[in-house]
Coordinates of C-alpha atoms and ligand atoms in Angstrom, one line a residue:
X1 CA 4.6 7.7 -16.9
X2 CA 3.1 5.3 -13.6
X3 CA 3.8 6.5 -10.4
X4 CA 2.9 5.3 -6.4
X5 CA 1.2 7.4 -4.0
X6 CA 2.3 5.6 -0.2
X7 CA 2.2 7.2 3.3
X8 CA 5.4 7.5 4.8
X9 CA 4.1 8.0 8.2
X10 CA 0.9 6.5 10.9
X11 CA -2.0 7.7 8.0
X12 CA -4.3 9.8 7.5
X13 CA -0.8 12.3 5.1
X14 CA -3.7 13.3 2.7
X15 CA -3.5 10.7 -0.5
X16 CA -6.8 11.1 -0.4
X17 CA -6.9 14.9 -1.7
X18 CA -2.3 14.0 -3.8
X19 CA -4.2 11.6 -5.9
X20 CA -7.9 13.1 -6.1
X21 CA -5.2 16.2 -7.8
X22 CA -2.7 13.9 -9.5
X23 CA -5.6 11.5 -11.4
X24 CA -6.0 14.4 -13.8
X25 CA -3.1 13.3 -16.0
X26 CA -4.1 9.0 -15.3
X27 CA -5.7 7.1 -17.2
X28 CA -6.3 4.3 -14.4
X29 CA -6.0 4.6 -10.7
X30 CA -5.5 1.3 -8.6
X31 CA -6.1 1.0 -4.7
X32 CA -4.1 -2.1 -3.6
X33 CA -4.1 -2.6 0.5
X34 CA -6.2 -2.5 2.8
X35 CA -10.0 -2.3 2.7
X36 CA -12.8 0.3 4.7
X37 CA -10.2 0.9 7.3
X38 CA -9.0 4.0 4.6
X39 CA -10.5 7.1 5.4
X40 CA -9.0 9.1 2.0
X41 CA -11.1 12.5 1.5
X42 CA -11.9 14.3 -1.3
X43 CA -13.0 18.5 -1.8
X44 CA -13.0 19.3 -5.6
X45 CA -13.1 22.9 -4.8
X46 CA -12.9 24.9 -1.5
X47 CA -17.1 25.5 -1.1
X48 CA -17.4 21.9 -2.3
X49 CA -18.8 19.1 0.7
X50 CA -15.8 16.4 1.1
X51 CA -15.8 13.0 -0.7
X52 CA -14.4 10.6 2.4
X53 CA -14.0 7.2 -0.1
X54 CA -12.6 4.1 2.0
X55 CA -12.0 1.7 -0.9
X56 CA -13.3 3.4 -4.7
X57 CA -10.3 4.4 -5.6
X58 CA -9.5 8.8 -5.3
X59 CA -8.9 8.9 -9.5
X60 CA -13.5 8.0 -9.3
X61 CA -14.2 11.4 -9.0
X62 CA -13.0 11.3 -13.3
X63 CA -15.5 10.2 -15.4
X64 CA -12.2 9.6 -18.0
X65 CA -10.5 7.4 -15.1
X66 CA -10.6 3.5 -15.1
X67 CA -10.3 2.6 -11.2
X68 CA -10.0 -0.2 -9.7
X69 CA -10.1 -3.1 -6.4
X70 CA -6.7 -4.7 -6.6
X71 CA -6.2 -8.0 -5.0
X72 CA -4.8 -7.0 -2.0
X73 CA -7.6 -5.1 -0.8
X74 CA -9.7 -6.6 1.9
X75 CA -12.6 -5.9 -0.1
X76 CA -16.3 -4.8 1.9
X77 CA -19.3 -5.6 -0.5
X78 CA -21.0 -3.1 1.8
X79 CA -19.2 0.0 2.6
X80 CA -18.6 -0.3 -1.6
X81 CA -22.5 -0.2 -2.2
X82 CA -23.2 2.7 0.0
X83 CA -20.8 4.1 -1.6
X84 CA -21.0 3.6 -4.7
X85 CA -25.0 4.9 -3.8
X86 CA -23.8 8.3 -1.9
X87 CA -22.1 8.8 -5.0
X88 CA -24.9 8.6 -7.4
X89 CA -27.5 10.7 -4.6
X90 CA -24.4 13.7 -5.7
X91 CA -24.4 13.4 -9.2
X92 CA -20.9 11.0 -9.8
X93 CA -22.4 7.1 -11.8
X94 CA -19.9 4.8 -11.5
X95 CA -20.2 1.9 -14.5
X96 CA -17.8 0.5 -17.2
X97 CA -15.1 2.7 -15.2
X98 CA -14.9 0.3 -11.9
X99 CA -12.9 -2.8 -12.1
X100 CA -13.0 -5.1 -8.9
X101 CA -10.2 -7.9 -8.9
X102 CA -12.1 -11.3 -8.2
X103 CA -8.6 -11.7 -5.9
X104 CA -9.8 -9.7 -3.8
X105 CA -10.9 -11.6 -0.5
X106 CA -14.1 -10.4 1.1
X107 CA -14.6 -9.3 4.5
X108 CA -17.9 -10.5 5.7
X109 CA -19.7 -10.1 9.4
X110 CA -18.1 -12.7 11.0
X111 CA -14.5 -10.7 10.4
X112 CA -16.5 -7.6 12.1
X113 CA -17.6 -9.2 14.9
X114 CA -14.4 -11.2 15.4
X115 CA -11.8 -7.5 15.1
X116 CA -14.4 -6.8 17.2
X117 CA -14.9 -9.3 19.7
X118 CA -11.1 -9.7 19.5
X119 CA -10.1 -6.0 20.3
X120 CA -13.0 -6.1 23.9
X121 CA -11.2 -8.8 24.9
X122 CA -7.8 -7.6 25.1
X123 CA -8.3 -4.9 27.5
X124 CA -5.4 -2.4 27.6
X125 CA -3.1 -4.6 25.5
X126 CA -6.1 -3.6 22.3
X127 CA -4.6 -2.7 19.2
X128 CA -6.8 0.0 18.5
X129 CA -8.5 -0.9 15.1
X130 CA -10.9 0.5 12.9
X131 CA -13.4 -2.4 14.0
X132 CA -14.2 -3.2 10.0
X133 CA -12.8 -6.8 10.3
X134 CA -9.7 -5.9 8.2
X135 CA -7.3 -8.2 10.3
X136 CA -9.7 -10.8 11.2
X137 CA -10.1 -11.2 6.8
X138 CA -6.4 -11.4 5.5
X139 CA -6.2 -13.7 8.8
X140 CA -8.6 -16.1 6.5
X141 CA -6.2 -15.0 3.3
X142 CA -3.3 -16.7 5.2
X143 CA -5.9 -19.9 6.7
X144 CA -6.6 -20.3 3.1
X145 CA -9.7 -23.0 3.6
X146 CA -11.9 -20.4 6.2
X147 CA -11.4 -17.5 2.4
X148 CA -14.0 -16.5 0.3
X149 CA -12.6 -14.3 -2.6
X150 CA -15.3 -12.1 -4.8
X151 CA -14.3 -14.6 -7.8
X152 CA -16.2 -16.2 -5.3
X153 CA -19.5 -14.4 -5.6
X154 CA -19.8 -15.4 -10.6
X155 CA -20.8 -19.1 -8.3
X156 CA -23.2 -18.5 -6.4
X157 CA -24.0 -22.3 -5.9
X158 CA -20.6 -23.3 -4.8
X159 CA -20.4 -19.9 -2.3
X160 CA -23.7 -21.3 -0.1
X161 CA -22.1 -24.9 0.7
X162 CA -18.4 -23.3 2.0
X163 CA -20.4 -20.4 3.7
X164 CA -22.5 -22.4 5.6
X165 CA -19.0 -24.9 7.5
X166 CA -17.3 -21.6 7.8
X167 CA -20.1 -20.2 10.1
X168 CA -20.6 -22.8 11.7
X169 CA -16.6 -23.1 12.0
X170 CA -16.9 -19.7 12.7
X171 CA -19.9 -20.0 15.7
X172 CA -17.8 -22.4 16.8
X173 CA -15.0 -20.3 17.6
X174 CA -17.3 -17.3 19.6
X175 CA -18.5 -19.7 21.9
X176 CA -15.8 -21.2 23.2
X177 CA -13.0 -18.2 23.1
X178 CA -15.6 -15.6 23.7
X179 CA -18.4 -17.6 25.2
X180 CA -20.8 -15.4 22.6
X181 CA -24.4 -16.7 23.0
X182 CA -25.3 -14.9 19.0
X183 CA -24.5 -17.0 16.4
X184 CA -23.8 -16.3 12.5
X185 CA -26.7 -17.5 10.3
X186 CA -25.5 -18.5 6.9
X187 CA -28.3 -18.2 5.2
X188 CA -28.0 -15.0 6.1
X189 CA -24.5 -13.9 4.6
X190 CA -25.9 -16.0 1.8
X191 CA -28.3 -12.9 0.7
X192 CA -26.5 -10.9 1.1
X193 CA -23.8 -12.4 -0.7
X194 CA -26.8 -12.6 -3.6
X195 CA -27.5 -9.2 -4.0
X196 CA -23.4 -8.5 -3.4
X197 CA -23.3 -10.4 -6.7
X198 CA -25.9 -9.0 -8.3
X199 CA -24.6 -5.3 -7.7
X200 CA -20.7 -6.2 -8.3
X201 CA -21.0 -9.4 -10.7
X202 CA -20.9 -7.1 -14.1
X203 CA -17.3 -5.6 -11.9
X204 CA -15.2 -8.2 -11.0
X205 CA -12.6 -9.7 -13.2
X206 CA -8.7 -10.7 -13.3
X207 CA -7.7 -7.2 -12.3
X208 CA -4.2 -8.0 -12.8
X209 CA -4.3 -8.9 -17.5
X210 CA -6.7 -5.3 -17.1
X211 CA -3.5 -3.6 -15.5
X212 CA -0.8 -5.5 -18.2
X213 CA -3.2 -4.5 -20.3
X214 CA -2.5 -1.1 -19.3
X215 CA 1.0 -0.5 -19.0
X216 CA 1.9 -2.7 -22.3
X217 CA -0.4 0.3 -24.5
X218 CA 2.0 3.2 -22.9
X219 CA -1.1 3.9 -20.2
X220 CA -0.7 6.2 -17.1
X221 CA -1.3 4.3 -13.9
X222 CA -1.7 5.9 -10.7
X223 CA -1.1 2.8 -7.6
X224 CA -2.6 4.8 -4.8
X225 CA -2.1 3.0 -0.9
X226 CA -4.2 3.4 1.9
X227 CA -2.6 3.4 5.1
X228 CA 0.6 4.1 5.9
X229 CA 4.1 2.6 5.8
X230 CA 5.0 2.9 9.4
X231 CA 1.4 0.6 9.5
X232 CA 2.3 -2.4 7.0
X233 CA 2.3 -5.3 9.1
X234 CA 5.9 -6.4 8.3
X235 CA 8.1 -2.5 8.4
X236 CA 5.0 -1.4 10.4
X237 CA 5.4 -0.2 14.5
X238 CA 3.9 -4.1 15.0
X239 CA 2.5 -5.2 16.4
X240 CA 0.2 -1.4 16.0
X241 CA -0.1 -1.8 12.4
X242 CA -2.1 -2.6 9.8
X243 CA -2.6 -6.5 8.1
X244 CA -1.6 -5.8 4.8
X245 CA 1.3 -4.9 3.7
X246 CA 0.9 -0.8 3.4
X247 CA 3.9 0.5 2.7
X248 CA 5.2 0.2 -1.2
X249 CA 6.3 -3.6 -0.9
X250 CA 2.6 -4.4 -1.4
X251 CA 1.8 -2.6 -4.2
X252 CA 3.7 -6.3 -6.4
X253 CA 1.1 -8.1 -4.1
X254 CA -1.2 -6.9 -4.4
X255 CA -1.8 -5.8 -8.0
X256 CA 0.2 -8.6 -9.7
X257 CA 2.7 -5.4 -11.1
X258 CA 6.7 -6.2 -10.7
X259 CA 8.1 -2.7 -9.0
X260 CA 10.0 -2.0 -12.3
X261 CA 6.3 -0.7 -13.5
X262 CA 6.7 1.5 -11.4
X263 CA 8.1 5.8 -12.3
X264 CA 8.3 7.3 -9.9
X265 CA 6.5 6.6 -5.5
X266 CA 6.1 9.9 -4.2
X267 CA 6.1 9.4 -0.6
X268 CA 3.1 11.5 1.4
X269 CA 3.7 13.3 4.7
X270 CA 1.9 16.1 6.7
X271 CA 4.0 19.0 8.5
X272 CA 3.5 17.1 12.2
X273 CA 2.4 13.6 12.6
X274 CA -1.2 12.2 13.5
X275 CA -2.0 8.6 14.5
X276 CA -5.0 7.0 15.1
X277 CA -4.9 3.4 18.0
X278 CA -3.0 2.5 20.0
X279 CA 1.3 2.0 19.1
X280 CA 4.2 4.0 19.8
X281 CA 4.9 7.6 18.8
X282 CA 7.8 8.7 20.6
X283 CA 7.4 12.9 19.2
X284 CA 3.6 12.7 20.3
X285 CA 3.0 15.8 21.9
X286 CA -0.2 14.5 24.7
X287 CA -0.6 18.9 25.7
X288 CA -2.1 22.3 24.4
X289 CA 0.3 21.9 21.3
X290 CA -1.2 18.1 19.9
X291 CA -4.8 19.7 21.3
X292 CA -4.3 23.1 19.1
X293 CA -3.2 20.7 16.4
X294 CA -5.9 18.8 16.3
X295 CA -7.9 21.8 16.3
X296 CA -6.9 23.3 13.8
X297 CA -5.8 20.5 11.3
X298 CA -9.6 19.0 12.2
X299 CA -7.8 16.1 13.4
X300 CA -9.8 13.3 13.8
X301 CA -11.2 9.9 12.2
X302 CA -12.2 10.2 8.7
X303 CA -13.3 6.0 9.9
X304 CA -14.2 6.1 12.5
X305 CA -14.2 9.5 13.6
X306 CA -11.8 9.2 17.0
X307 CA -9.3 12.5 18.0
X308 CA -6.3 10.8 16.2
X309 CA -2.9 12.1 18.3
X310 CA -1.0 14.0 16.8
X311 CA 3.0 15.4 17.5
X312 CA 5.6 17.1 15.8
X313 CA 7.3 16.2 12.8
X314 CA 9.7 13.1 12.9
X315 CA 12.4 12.4 10.6
X316 CA 13.7 9.8 12.0
X317 CA 10.3 7.6 10.8
X318 CA 9.5 9.8 7.8
X319 CA 13.6 8.2 6.4
X320 CA 13.0 5.1 7.2
X321 CA 9.9 4.5 5.1
X322 CA 11.8 6.8 2.2
X323 CA 13.9 3.6 2.8
X324 CA 11.7 1.0 2.8
X325 CA 9.6 2.6 0.6
X326 CA 12.2 3.5 -2.1
X327 CA 11.0 7.3 -2.3
X328 CA 11.3 9.6 -4.9
X329 CA 9.9 13.1 -3.8
X330 CA 7.5 14.1 -1.0
X331 CA 4.4 15.8 -1.1
X332 CA 4.7 17.6 2.5
X333 CA -0.1 18.2 2.9
X334 CA -1.1 20.6 6.1
X335 CA 1.6 23.5 5.7
X336 CA -1.5 25.6 6.8
X337 CA -2.2 23.6 10.1
X338 CA 1.2 24.9 11.7
X339 CA 0.5 28.4 10.8
X340 CA -0.6 30.5 15.1
X341 CA 2.3 28.3 16.2
X342 CA 4.7 30.3 18.0
X343 CA 7.9 27.6 17.3
X344 CA 8.1 24.6 15.6
X345 CA 10.2 21.0 16.0
X346 CA 11.6 19.1 14.4
X347 CA 12.8 15.9 15.1
X348 CA 16.0 14.8 14.1
X349 CA 17.3 11.6 16.5
X350 CA 16.1 9.4 19.4
X351 CA 18.1 8.3 22.3
X352 CA 17.9 4.8 24.0
X353 CA 18.7 4.2 27.4
X354 CA 20.9 7.4 26.3
X355 CA 22.8 6.3 23.7
X356 CA 22.3 7.3 19.9
X357 CA 20.0 5.3 17.5
X358 CA 22.0 5.0 14.0
X359 CA 18.3 2.7 12.6
X360 CA 15.1 3.8 13.6
X361 CA 14.3 0.2 15.5
X362 CA 11.9 -2.7 14.8
X363 CA 11.1 -3.7 18.2
X364 CA 7.6 -1.5 19.6
X365 CA 8.9 -1.8 23.9
X366 CA 12.5 0.2 22.3
X367 CA 9.9 2.6 20.1
X368 CA 8.0 3.9 23.7
X369 CA 11.2 4.5 25.0
X370 CA 13.3 6.8 23.5
X371 CA 13.4 9.9 23.6
X372 CA 13.8 12.5 20.9
X373 CA 16.2 15.5 20.4
X374 CA 14.8 18.1 18.8
X375 CA 15.5 21.3 16.4
X376 CA 13.3 24.6 16.6
X377 CA 12.7 26.7 14.1
X378 CA 10.2 29.8 13.2
X379 CA 6.4 30.1 13.1
X380 CA 4.7 32.2 11.6
X381 CA 1.0 34.0 11.9
X382 CA 0.4 34.4 8.5
X383 CA -2.5 32.2 7.2
X384 CA -1.4 30.8 3.9
X385 CA -5.0 29.2 2.7
X386 CA -4.7 31.0 -0.3
X387 CA -1.1 30.7 -1.6
X388 CA -1.0 30.1 -5.1
X389 CA 3.0 29.9 -5.5
X390 CA 6.1 28.7 -2.5
X391 CA 7.3 32.4 -3.5
X392 CA 4.7 34.1 -0.9
X393 CA 4.9 31.6 2.0
X394 CA 6.0 33.7 5.1
X395 CA 10.0 33.0 5.3
X396 CA 9.3 30.1 8.8
X397 CA 7.4 28.8 6.3
X398 CA 9.4 27.8 4.0
X399 CA 11.8 27.6 5.7
X400 CA 10.9 24.7 7.6
X401 CA 10.1 22.6 4.6
X402 CA 13.6 23.2 2.6
X403 CA 15.0 22.4 6.6
X404 CA 13.0 19.2 6.1
X405 CA 14.3 18.8 1.9
X406 CA 17.5 19.0 3.7
X407 CA 16.7 16.5 6.1
X408 CA 15.4 14.0 4.1
X409 CA 17.7 14.5 1.1
X410 CA 14.1 14.3 -1.1
X411 CA 12.2 17.5 -2.6
X412 CA 9.5 18.4 -1.5
X413 CA 7.6 18.3 -5.2
X414 CA 4.0 19.2 -3.4
X415 CA 3.2 21.5 0.3
X416 CA -0.4 21.4 0.3
X417 CA -1.9 25.1 1.9
X418 CA -5.6 23.6 2.4
X419 CA -7.9 20.0 2.2
X420 CA -9.4 21.7 -1.8
X421 CA -8.2 20.2 -4.9
X422 CA -6.2 22.9 -6.2
X423 CA -4.8 24.2 -2.5
X424 CA -1.7 22.5 -3.2
X425 CA 1.2 24.6 -5.2
X426 CA 3.8 22.7 -6.8
X427 CA 7.4 22.4 -6.7
Ligands
GDP1 P1 -5.7 10.1 3.8 O1 -5.4 9.2 4.9 O2 -5.0 10.0 3.6 O3 -6.4 10.0 2.0 O4 -6.3 11.6 4.0 P2 -7.6 11.4 5.2 O5 -8.2 12.5 4.2 O6 -8.0 10.5 5.8 O7 -7.2 12.7 6.4 C1 -5.8 14.4 6.2 C2 -7.1 14.9 5.7 O8 -6.6 16.3 6.0 C3 -8.8 15.7 5.7 O9 -9.6 15.8 6.3 C4 -8.5 16.2 4.2 O10 -8.7 16.8 3.9 C5 -7.3 16.7 4.9 N1 -6.2 17.5 3.9 C6 -5.5 16.6 3.0 N2 -4.5 18.2 3.5 C7 -4.9 19.1 3.7 C8 -3.6 19.7 3.7 O11 -2.9 20.9 2.6 N3 -3.9 21.9 5.2 C9 -5.1 21.4 5.6 N4 -5.4 21.8 6.4 N5 -6.7 20.1 5.0 C10 -6.2 18.8 4.2
IMO2 P1 -5.3 6.3 5.7 O1 -5.6 4.7 4.2 C1 -4.5 6.1 9.7 C2 -4.7 2.1 12.5 C3 -5.9 1.8 13.1 C4 -5.2 0.8 13.8 C5 -4.6 0.2 13.4 C6 -5.1 -1.1 12.6 O2 -7.1 5.9 5.1 O3 -4.7 6.6 6.1 P2 -7.1 -2.1 11.2 O4 -8.5 -2.3 11.5 O5 -6.7 -1.6 10.2 O6 -6.7 -3.6 12.1 O7 -6.6 -0.6 12.0 O8 -4.7 1.1 11.8 N1 -5.6 2.5 10.4 C7 -4.8 4.2 10.1 N2 -5.2 4.8 10.6 N3 -5.6 5.9 8.7 C8 -5.6 5.0 8.2 O9 -5.5 4.7 6.5 C9 -5.5 3.7 8.9 N4 -6.2 2.4 8.1 C10 -6.1 1.8 9.7 O10 -6.5 3.4 13.6 O11 -4.0 1.5 15.3
MG3 MG1 -7.5 9.0 6.4

């Protein structure tokens, strides 16, 4: 059974936690999109310090699992090496169980610089990116002539000349567009590439061939989405999105595997909504309710530490994400965070200029102005973090889950009641 795990909101739904859990019965775990803008938190047991993974697939904590960084990923080698070093200091040695696609594009220093300069120059209109160089790296991928791929690390002489030309062009662009007076040095960047080649070279391979081989041998493959459907470049709340296809549609382009290789699409949501960065968020609660959720759920970015914006569960958004991703079933995280709220609201529809909206709007400007229609359910007070079974949960908590299941018309297979690997109830 091959499974794709994908976020159905604006990221940080708890994908890392569910991938870590499901990787127990997977042979291969694959990241297919995004880069070090992602932050996937994994906690093996509730007493242990968490692991924050940015590029490594969340199956990496299991020795026998083959982990693959596929072609769709924007690879920041510096972050990857830091992550590997951190795992090693915590007793987890990664070696033969990690493979990197030669087709993956490399994030370079000039991408991060461009990301920062662009955001600074946009002022109020900024996207609120993670400044990890993601947009500029994918732009160069589309541009082709200015792109650097992981496989280029295997031919350093060619790369040296290529970098010289690219860096010269980037420096001219930074000076012209942003009056930048600190040009980057291509020799310095090349030296970095040499070190990356030494450390990562042996892991670089054709992962498309590897994955097709695994599929034909009947191995179990788990595809790990990054970000969420509403941050997808084509299908999200454009322009307040990331620069890759972070919904389930990115899987084929990002791996070279056909969609029919996947038996089950598992969508991950939180029991409420969050968003980091700018952009429309119809059910946002910029008030004491949002503040309560942020504090209780520790809603601060895994990658940037920024406070996440919080709001009620929005079934209009999630229903759209289910449709785009062909989602079969759902994992609902953070139900424990809802305890202590007097009422729990669910957004069930939008009105735009007084009229009912019948499909998720494509324009950010429209989404910015819609008014949410809510259904209100009773809250619960109990601490549910120790629950072992869905039936043990207080009636209002069960009712909330069952009502969401009814509206979304998909089974909610997993319910999260805490950060730890074991704090997931299976239904
Ligand atoms: P991802 O990007 O989708 O992998 O999610 P993140 O790791 O960025 O953010 C999810 C946060 O919620 C992390 O801090 C997780 O440890 C935490 N988390 C996940 N599931 C649950 C849950 O059911 N309850 C609580 N309280 N925390 C959870
Ligand atoms: P995971 O995988 C939440 C958001 C940024 C910003 C927008 C564009 O942990 O769910 P970018 O740096 O990609 O150009 O920023 O996308 N964003 C995320 N938000 N979780 C993520 O990843 C995100 N990755 C990018 O905050 O609004
Ligand atoms: Mg995250």
